CSV table of C-alpha atoms and ligand atoms in Angstrom, one decimal:
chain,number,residue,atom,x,y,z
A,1,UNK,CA,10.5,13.2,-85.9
A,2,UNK,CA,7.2,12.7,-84.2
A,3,UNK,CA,4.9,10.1,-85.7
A,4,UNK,CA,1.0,12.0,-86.2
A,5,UNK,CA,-0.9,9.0,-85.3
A,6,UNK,CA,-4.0,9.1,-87.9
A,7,UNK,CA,-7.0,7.9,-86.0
A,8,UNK,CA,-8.8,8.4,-89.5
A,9,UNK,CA,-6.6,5.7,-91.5
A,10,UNK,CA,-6.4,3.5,-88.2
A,11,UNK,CA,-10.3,4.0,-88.0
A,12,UNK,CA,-10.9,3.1,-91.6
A,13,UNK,CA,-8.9,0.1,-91.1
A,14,UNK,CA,-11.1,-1.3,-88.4
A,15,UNK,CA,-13.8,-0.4,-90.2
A,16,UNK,CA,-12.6,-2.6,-92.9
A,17,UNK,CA,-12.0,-5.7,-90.2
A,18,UNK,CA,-15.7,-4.9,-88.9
A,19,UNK,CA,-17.3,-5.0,-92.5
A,20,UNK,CA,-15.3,-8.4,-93.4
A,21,UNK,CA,-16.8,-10.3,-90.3
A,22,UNK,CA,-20.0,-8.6,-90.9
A,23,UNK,CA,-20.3,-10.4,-93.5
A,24,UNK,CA,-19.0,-13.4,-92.3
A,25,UNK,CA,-21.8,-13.1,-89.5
A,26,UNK,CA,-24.6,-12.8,-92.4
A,27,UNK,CA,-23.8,-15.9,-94.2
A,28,UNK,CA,-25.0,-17.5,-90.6
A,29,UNK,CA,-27.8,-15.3,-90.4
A,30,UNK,CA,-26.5,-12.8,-88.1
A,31,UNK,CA,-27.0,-9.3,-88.3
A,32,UNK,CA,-25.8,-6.7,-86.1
A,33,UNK,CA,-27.7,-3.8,-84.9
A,34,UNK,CA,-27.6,-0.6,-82.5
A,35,UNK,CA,-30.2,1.2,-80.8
A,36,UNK,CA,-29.7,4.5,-79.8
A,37,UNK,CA,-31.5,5.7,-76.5
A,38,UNK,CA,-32.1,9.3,-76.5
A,39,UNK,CA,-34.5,11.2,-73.9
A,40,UNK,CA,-35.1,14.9,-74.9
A,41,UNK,CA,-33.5,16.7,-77.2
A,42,UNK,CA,-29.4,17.6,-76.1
A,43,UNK,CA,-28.0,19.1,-78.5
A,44,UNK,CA,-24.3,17.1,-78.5
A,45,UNK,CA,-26.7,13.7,-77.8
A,46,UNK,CA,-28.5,14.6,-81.1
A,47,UNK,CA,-25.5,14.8,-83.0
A,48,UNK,CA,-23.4,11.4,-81.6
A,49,UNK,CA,-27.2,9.8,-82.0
A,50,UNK,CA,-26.9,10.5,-85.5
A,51,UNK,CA,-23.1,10.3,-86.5
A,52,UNK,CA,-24.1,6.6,-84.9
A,53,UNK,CA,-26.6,6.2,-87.3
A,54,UNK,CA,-24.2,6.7,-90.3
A,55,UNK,CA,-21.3,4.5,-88.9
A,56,UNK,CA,-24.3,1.9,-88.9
A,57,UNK,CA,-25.0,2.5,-92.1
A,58,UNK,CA,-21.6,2.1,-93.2
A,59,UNK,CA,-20.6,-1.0,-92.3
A,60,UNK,CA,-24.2,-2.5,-93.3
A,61,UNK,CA,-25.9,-2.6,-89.5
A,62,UNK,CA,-29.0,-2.4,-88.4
A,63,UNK,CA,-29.8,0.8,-86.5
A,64,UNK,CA,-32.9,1.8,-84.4
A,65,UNK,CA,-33.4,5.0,-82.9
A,66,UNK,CA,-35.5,5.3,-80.1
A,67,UNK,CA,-36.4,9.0,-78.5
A,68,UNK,CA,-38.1,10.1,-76.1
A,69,UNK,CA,-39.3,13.5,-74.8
A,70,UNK,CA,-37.9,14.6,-71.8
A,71,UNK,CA,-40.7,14.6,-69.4
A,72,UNK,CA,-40.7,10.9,-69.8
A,73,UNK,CA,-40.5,9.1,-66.5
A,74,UNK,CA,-37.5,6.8,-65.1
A,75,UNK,CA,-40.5,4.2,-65.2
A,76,UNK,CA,-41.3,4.2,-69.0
A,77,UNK,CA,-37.5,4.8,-69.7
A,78,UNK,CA,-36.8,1.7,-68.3
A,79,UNK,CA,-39.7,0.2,-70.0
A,80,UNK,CA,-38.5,1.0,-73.5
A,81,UNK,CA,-34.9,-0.5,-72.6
A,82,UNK,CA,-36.6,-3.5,-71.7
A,83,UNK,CA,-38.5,-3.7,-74.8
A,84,UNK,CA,-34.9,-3.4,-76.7
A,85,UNK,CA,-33.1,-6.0,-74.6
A,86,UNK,CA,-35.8,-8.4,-75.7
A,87,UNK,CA,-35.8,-7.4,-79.6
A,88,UNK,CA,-33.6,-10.0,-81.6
A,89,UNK,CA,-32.9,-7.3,-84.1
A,90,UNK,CA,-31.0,-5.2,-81.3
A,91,UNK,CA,-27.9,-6.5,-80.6
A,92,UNK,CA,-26.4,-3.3,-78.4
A,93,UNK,CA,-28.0,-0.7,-76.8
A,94,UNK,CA,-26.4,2.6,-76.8
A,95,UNK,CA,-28.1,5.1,-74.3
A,96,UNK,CA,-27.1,8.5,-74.9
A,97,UNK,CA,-26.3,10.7,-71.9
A,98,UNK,CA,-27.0,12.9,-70.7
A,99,UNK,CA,-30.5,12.6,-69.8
A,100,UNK,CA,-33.1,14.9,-67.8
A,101,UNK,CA,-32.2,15.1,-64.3
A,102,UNK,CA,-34.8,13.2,-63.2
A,103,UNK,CA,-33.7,9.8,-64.7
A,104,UNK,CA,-31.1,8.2,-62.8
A,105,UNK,CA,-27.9,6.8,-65.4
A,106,UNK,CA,-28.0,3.9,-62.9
A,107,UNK,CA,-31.4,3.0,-63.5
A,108,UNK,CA,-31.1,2.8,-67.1
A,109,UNK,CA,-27.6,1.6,-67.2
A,110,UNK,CA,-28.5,-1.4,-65.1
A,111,UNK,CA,-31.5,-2.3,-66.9
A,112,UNK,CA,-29.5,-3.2,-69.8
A,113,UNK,CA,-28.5,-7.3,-70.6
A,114,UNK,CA,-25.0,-7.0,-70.2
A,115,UNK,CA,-24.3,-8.9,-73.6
A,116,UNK,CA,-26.0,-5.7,-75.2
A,117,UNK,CA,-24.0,-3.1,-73.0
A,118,UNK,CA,-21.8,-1.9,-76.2
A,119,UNK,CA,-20.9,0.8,-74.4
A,120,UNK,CA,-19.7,-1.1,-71.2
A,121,UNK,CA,-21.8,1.2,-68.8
A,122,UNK,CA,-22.8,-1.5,-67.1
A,123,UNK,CA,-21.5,-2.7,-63.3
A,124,UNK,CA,-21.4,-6.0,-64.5
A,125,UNK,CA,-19.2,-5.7,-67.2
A,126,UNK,CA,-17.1,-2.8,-65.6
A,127,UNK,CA,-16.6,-6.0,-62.8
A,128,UNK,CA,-15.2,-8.1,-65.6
A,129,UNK,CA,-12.6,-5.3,-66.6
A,130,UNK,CA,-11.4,-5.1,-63.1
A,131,UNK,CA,-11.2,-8.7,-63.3
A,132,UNK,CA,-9.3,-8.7,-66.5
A,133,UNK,CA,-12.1,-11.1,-68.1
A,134,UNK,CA,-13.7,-8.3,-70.6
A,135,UNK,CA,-16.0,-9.2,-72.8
A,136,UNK,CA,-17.2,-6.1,-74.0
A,137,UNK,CA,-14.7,-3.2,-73.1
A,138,UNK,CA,-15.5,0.4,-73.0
A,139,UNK,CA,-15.4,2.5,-75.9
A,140,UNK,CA,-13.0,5.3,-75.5
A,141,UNK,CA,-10.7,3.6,-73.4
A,142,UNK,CA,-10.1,0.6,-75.6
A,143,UNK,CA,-10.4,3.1,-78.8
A,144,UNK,CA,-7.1,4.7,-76.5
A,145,UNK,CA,-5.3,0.5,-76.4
A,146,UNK,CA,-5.6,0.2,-79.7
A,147,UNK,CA,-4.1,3.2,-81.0
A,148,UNK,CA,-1.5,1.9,-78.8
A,149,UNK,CA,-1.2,-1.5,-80.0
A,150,UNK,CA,-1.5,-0.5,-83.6
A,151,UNK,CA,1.7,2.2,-83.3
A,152,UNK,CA,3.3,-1.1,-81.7
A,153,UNK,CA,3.7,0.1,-78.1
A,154,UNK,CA,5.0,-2.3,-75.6
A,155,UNK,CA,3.3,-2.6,-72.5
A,156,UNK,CA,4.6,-4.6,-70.1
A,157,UNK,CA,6.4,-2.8,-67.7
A,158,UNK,CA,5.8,0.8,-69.7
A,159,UNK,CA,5.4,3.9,-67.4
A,160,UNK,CA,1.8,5.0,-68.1
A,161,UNK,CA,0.6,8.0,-66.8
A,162,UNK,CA,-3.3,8.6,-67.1
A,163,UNK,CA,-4.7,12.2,-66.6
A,164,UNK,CA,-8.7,12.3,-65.6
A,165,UNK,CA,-10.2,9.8,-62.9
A,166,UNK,CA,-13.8,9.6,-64.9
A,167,UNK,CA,-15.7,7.0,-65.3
A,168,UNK,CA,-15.9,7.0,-68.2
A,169,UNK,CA,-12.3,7.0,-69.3
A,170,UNK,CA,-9.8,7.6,-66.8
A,171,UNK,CA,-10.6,4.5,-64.6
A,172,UNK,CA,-11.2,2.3,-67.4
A,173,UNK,CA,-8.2,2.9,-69.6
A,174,UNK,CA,-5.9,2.7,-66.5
A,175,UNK,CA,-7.2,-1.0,-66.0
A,176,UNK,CA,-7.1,-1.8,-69.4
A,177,UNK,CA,-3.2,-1.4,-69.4
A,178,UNK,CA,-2.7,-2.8,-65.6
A,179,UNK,CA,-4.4,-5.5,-68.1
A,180,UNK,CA,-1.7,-5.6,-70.0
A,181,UNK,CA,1.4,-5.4,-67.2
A,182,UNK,CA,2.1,-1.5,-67.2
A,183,UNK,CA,3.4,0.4,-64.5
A,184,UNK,CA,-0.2,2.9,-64.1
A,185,UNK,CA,-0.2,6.1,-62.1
A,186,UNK,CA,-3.1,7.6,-61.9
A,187,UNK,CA,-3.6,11.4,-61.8
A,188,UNK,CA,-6.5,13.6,-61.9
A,189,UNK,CA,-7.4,17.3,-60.2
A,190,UNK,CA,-6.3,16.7,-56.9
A,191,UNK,CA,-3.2,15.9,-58.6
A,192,UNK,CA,-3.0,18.9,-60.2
A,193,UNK,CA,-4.3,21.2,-57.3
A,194,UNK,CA,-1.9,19.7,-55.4
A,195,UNK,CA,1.4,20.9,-57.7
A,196,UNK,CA,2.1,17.4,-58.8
A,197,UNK,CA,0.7,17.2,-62.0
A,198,UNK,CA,4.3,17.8,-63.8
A,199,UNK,CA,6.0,15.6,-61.2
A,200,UNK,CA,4.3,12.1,-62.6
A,201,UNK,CA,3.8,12.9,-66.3
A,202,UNK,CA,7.5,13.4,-66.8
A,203,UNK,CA,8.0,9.8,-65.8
A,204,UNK,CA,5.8,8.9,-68.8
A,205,UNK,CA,6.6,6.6,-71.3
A,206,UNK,CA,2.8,6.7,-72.7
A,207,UNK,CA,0.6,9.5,-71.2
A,208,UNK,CA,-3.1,9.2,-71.8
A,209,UNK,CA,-4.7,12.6,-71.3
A,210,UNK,CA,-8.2,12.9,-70.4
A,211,UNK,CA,-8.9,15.9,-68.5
A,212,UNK,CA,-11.8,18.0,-71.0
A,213,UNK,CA,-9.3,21.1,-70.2
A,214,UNK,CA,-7.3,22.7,-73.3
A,215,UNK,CA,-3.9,23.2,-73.3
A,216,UNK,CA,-3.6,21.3,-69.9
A,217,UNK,CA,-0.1,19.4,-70.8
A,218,UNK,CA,2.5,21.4,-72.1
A,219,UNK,CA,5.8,20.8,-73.4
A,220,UNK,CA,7.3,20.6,-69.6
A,221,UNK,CA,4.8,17.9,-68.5
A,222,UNK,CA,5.8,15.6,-71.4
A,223,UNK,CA,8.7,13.1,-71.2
A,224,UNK,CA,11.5,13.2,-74.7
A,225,UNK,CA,10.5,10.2,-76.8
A,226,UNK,CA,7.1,9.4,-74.9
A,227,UNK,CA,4.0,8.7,-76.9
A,228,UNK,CA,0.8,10.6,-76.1
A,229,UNK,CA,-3.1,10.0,-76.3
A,230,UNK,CA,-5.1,12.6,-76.2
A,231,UNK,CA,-8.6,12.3,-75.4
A,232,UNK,CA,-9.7,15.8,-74.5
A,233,UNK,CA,-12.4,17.7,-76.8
A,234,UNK,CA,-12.5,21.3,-76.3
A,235,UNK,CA,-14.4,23.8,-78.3
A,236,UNK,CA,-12.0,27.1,-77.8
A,237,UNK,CA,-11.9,30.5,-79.5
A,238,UNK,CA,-10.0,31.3,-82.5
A,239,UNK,CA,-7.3,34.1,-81.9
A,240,UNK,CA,-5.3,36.2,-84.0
A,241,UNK,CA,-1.3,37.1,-83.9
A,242,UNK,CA,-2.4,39.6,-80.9
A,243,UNK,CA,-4.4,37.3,-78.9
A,244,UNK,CA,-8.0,38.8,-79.9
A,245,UNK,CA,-10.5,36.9,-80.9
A,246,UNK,CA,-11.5,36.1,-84.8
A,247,UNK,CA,-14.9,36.5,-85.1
A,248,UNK,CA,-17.1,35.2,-88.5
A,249,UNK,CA,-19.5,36.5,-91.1
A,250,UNK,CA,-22.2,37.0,-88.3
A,251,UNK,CA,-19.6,38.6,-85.7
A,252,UNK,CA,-19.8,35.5,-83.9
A,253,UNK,CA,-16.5,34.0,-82.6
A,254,UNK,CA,-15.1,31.1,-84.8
A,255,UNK,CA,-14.4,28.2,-82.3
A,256,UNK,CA,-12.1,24.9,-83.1
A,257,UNK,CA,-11.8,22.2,-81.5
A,258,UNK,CA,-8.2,21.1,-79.5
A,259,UNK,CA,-7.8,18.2,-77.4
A,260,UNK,CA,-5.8,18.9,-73.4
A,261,UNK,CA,-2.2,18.7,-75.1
A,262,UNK,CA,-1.0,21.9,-76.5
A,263,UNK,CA,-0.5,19.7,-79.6
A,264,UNK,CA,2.0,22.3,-81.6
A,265,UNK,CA,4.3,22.7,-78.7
A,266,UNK,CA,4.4,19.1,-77.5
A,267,UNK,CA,4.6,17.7,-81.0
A,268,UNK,CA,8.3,17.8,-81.5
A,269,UNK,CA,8.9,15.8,-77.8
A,270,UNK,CA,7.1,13.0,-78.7
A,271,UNK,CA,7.7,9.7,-80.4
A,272,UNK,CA,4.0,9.9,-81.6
A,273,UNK,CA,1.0,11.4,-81.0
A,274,UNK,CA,-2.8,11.6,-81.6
A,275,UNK,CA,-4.2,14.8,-83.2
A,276,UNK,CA,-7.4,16.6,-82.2
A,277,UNK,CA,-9.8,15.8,-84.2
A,278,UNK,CA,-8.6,13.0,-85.9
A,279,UNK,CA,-7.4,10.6,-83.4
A,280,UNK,CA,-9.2,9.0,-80.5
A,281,UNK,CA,-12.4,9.9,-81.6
A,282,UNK,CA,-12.7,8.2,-85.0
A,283,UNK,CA,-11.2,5.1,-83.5
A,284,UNK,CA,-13.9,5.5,-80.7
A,285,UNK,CA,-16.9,5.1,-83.1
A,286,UNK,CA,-15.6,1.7,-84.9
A,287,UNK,CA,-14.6,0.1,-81.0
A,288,UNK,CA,-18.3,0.6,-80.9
A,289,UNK,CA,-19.0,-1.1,-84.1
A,290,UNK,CA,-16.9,-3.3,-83.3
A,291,UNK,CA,-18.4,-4.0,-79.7
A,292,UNK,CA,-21.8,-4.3,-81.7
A,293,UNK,CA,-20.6,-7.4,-83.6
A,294,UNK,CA,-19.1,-8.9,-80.5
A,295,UNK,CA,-22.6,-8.4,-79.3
A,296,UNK,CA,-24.3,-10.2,-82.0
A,297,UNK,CA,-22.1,-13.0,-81.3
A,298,UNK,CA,-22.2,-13.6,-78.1
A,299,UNK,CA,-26.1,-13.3,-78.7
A,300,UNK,CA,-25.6,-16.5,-81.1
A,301,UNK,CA,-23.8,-18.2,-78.7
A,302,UNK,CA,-20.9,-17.9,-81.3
A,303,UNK,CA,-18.4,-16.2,-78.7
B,401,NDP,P1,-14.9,14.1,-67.0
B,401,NDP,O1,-15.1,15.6,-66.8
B,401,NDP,O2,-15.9,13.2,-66.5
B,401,NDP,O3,-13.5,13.8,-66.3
B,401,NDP,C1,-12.4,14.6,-66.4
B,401,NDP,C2,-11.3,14.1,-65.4
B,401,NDP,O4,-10.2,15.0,-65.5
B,401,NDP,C3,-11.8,14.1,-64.0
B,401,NDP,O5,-11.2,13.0,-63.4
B,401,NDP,C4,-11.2,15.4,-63.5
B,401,NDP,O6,-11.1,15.4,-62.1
B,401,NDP,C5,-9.9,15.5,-64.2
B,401,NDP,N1,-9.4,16.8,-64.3
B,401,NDP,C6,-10.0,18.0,-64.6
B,401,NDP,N2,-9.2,19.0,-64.6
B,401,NDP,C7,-8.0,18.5,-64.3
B,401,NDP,C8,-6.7,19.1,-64.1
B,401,NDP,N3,-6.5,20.4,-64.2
B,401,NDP,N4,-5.7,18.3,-63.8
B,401,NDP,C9,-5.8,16.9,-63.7
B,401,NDP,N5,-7.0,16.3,-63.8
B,401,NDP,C10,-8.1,17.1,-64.1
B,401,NDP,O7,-14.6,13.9,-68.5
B,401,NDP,P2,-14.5,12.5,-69.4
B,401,NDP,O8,-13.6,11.6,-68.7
B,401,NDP,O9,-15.9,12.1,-69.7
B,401,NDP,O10,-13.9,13.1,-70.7
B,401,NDP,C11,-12.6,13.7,-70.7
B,401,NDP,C12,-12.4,14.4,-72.0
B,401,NDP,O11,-12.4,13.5,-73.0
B,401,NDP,C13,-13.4,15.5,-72.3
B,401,NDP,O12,-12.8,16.5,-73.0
B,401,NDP,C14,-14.4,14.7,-73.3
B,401,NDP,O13,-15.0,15.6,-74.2
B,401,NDP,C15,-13.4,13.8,-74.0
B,401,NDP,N6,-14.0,12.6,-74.5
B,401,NDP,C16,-13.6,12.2,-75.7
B,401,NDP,C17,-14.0,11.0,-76.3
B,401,NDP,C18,-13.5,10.6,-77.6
B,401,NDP,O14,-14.1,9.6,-78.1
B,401,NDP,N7,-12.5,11.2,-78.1
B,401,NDP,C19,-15.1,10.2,-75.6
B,401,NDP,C20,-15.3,10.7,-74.2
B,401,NDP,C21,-14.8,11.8,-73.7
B,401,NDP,P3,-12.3,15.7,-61.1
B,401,NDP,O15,-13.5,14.9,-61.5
B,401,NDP,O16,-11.9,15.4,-59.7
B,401,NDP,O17,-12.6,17.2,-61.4
């Protein structure tokens, strides 16, 4: 029987771990905080920028929100991120992409003091991840190891199979367990387009799926007894027993959101699993926390 890894309970255990040290840290004097860095108004920014502001408020963080209308130039942008790497009271800086096309990520990004880059955005600290020296790691990707660790998966030497090449996630999760003496393969669209999607995830003894494409891995692409991650978020239509789609009160479509793993068919496969919603994403949001209070420390030349 597959294990349902709960993100949730795994969260709210971290969460717990964050609040303890918090505390810890305030008896010295030390008091995290997060500023959010939003320019115009996107509407899936807006709602991370202010699920950010609760998790803050949560574990007893300081949080400052700065926003900006989108016409602002690169040149104030990077202004305003200078102002926040020199406020004590900030301890990471969070900006929240995307922005207008006329801002360069790397400008931003790069302007931030890598011991406030809770995110890990920055070259500096992506360099210390390739070097295995992290510091501060990047969000999702650790949020992805320590659903791992905490369903006691051994590395070393483990067939891990990451789908998605991003940035973002992809690149960093894959070094994160070469980190930790896996065996990493690597696949990503040219993978797929090239018929040999099925070919390396069936070697998998822990597949990390991050692709932003529903239903992508299906029972056939999953290994018996392997333990999957998945990181997608899809909004998709819901569909009744004839394949039509349900619409609500105002004759709208009702959507829901899935992850890339057909989770209902794959299920059963598995030795454990995350759920969408309710796994990587929740543990996501405390790494960040959790990055915040590194942060801090490092800041008081505690770490
Ligand atoms: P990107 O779109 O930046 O990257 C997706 C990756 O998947 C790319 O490398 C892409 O290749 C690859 N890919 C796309 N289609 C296929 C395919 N059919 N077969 C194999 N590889 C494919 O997305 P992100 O990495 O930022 O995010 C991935 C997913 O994770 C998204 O659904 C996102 O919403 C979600 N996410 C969830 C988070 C969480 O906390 N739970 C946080 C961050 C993201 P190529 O670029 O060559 O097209």
């Amino acid at each position: 029987m597959a294990e349902i890894i709960d993100g949730n309970a795994i969260a709210e255990e971290i969460k717990a771990e964050i609040v303890a040290e918090a505390g810890k840290l305030k008896e010295k004097g030390i008091s995290p905080g997060i500023a959010t860095l939003l320019v115009g108004d996107d509407f899936g920014s807006r709602m991370y920028r202010k699920q950010v502001e609760r998790n803050c408020e949560s574990v007893g963080f300081n949080y400052i929100e700065r926003t900006l209308p989108a016409e602002t130039t690169e040149e104030e942008v990077v202004k305003v991120v200078q102002e926040l790497n020199d406020d004590p009271a900030v301890s990471g800086i969070l900006p929240l992409r995307p922005f207008p096309e006329h801002i360069s990520d790397s400008a931003v990004i790069n302007t931030i003091r890598v011991d406030k880059d809770i995110d890990c955005f920055h070259p500096f600290n992506m360099g210390r991840l390739m070097l295995g020296e992290p510091t501060l790691t990047p969000c999702t990707p650790a949020a992805c190891i320590e659903l791992l660790e905490r369903v006691g998966v051994e590395f070393e030497g483990a067939e891990i199979v990451v789908v998605g090449h991003s940035n973002i996630v992809g690149k960093p999760v894959a070094m994160l367990a070469l980190n930790r003496n896996a065996n990493i393969t690597v696949s990503h669209i040219f993978t797929s387009q090239a018929g040999n999607l099925a070919k390396h995830t069936c070697g998998a003894d822990i597949l990390i799926v991050a692709a932003g494409k529903a239903g992508l891995v299906t029972a056939d692409l999953v290994k018996d007894g392997a333990v999957v991650i998945d990181v997608g978020i899809n909004r998709v239509k819901v569909l009744d027993d004839e394949g039509n789609p349900v619409t609500n009160e105002k004759g709208k479509p009702k959507t829901r959101t899935v992850g890339d793993v057909d989770f209902d068919n794959v299920k059963d496969k598995t030795r454990a699993i995350t759920p969408v919603p309710g796994g990587v994403g929740a543990v996501t949001n405390m790494i960040l926390l959790g990055n915040a209070l590194t942060a801090a420390k490092m800041q008081a030349g505690l770490e």
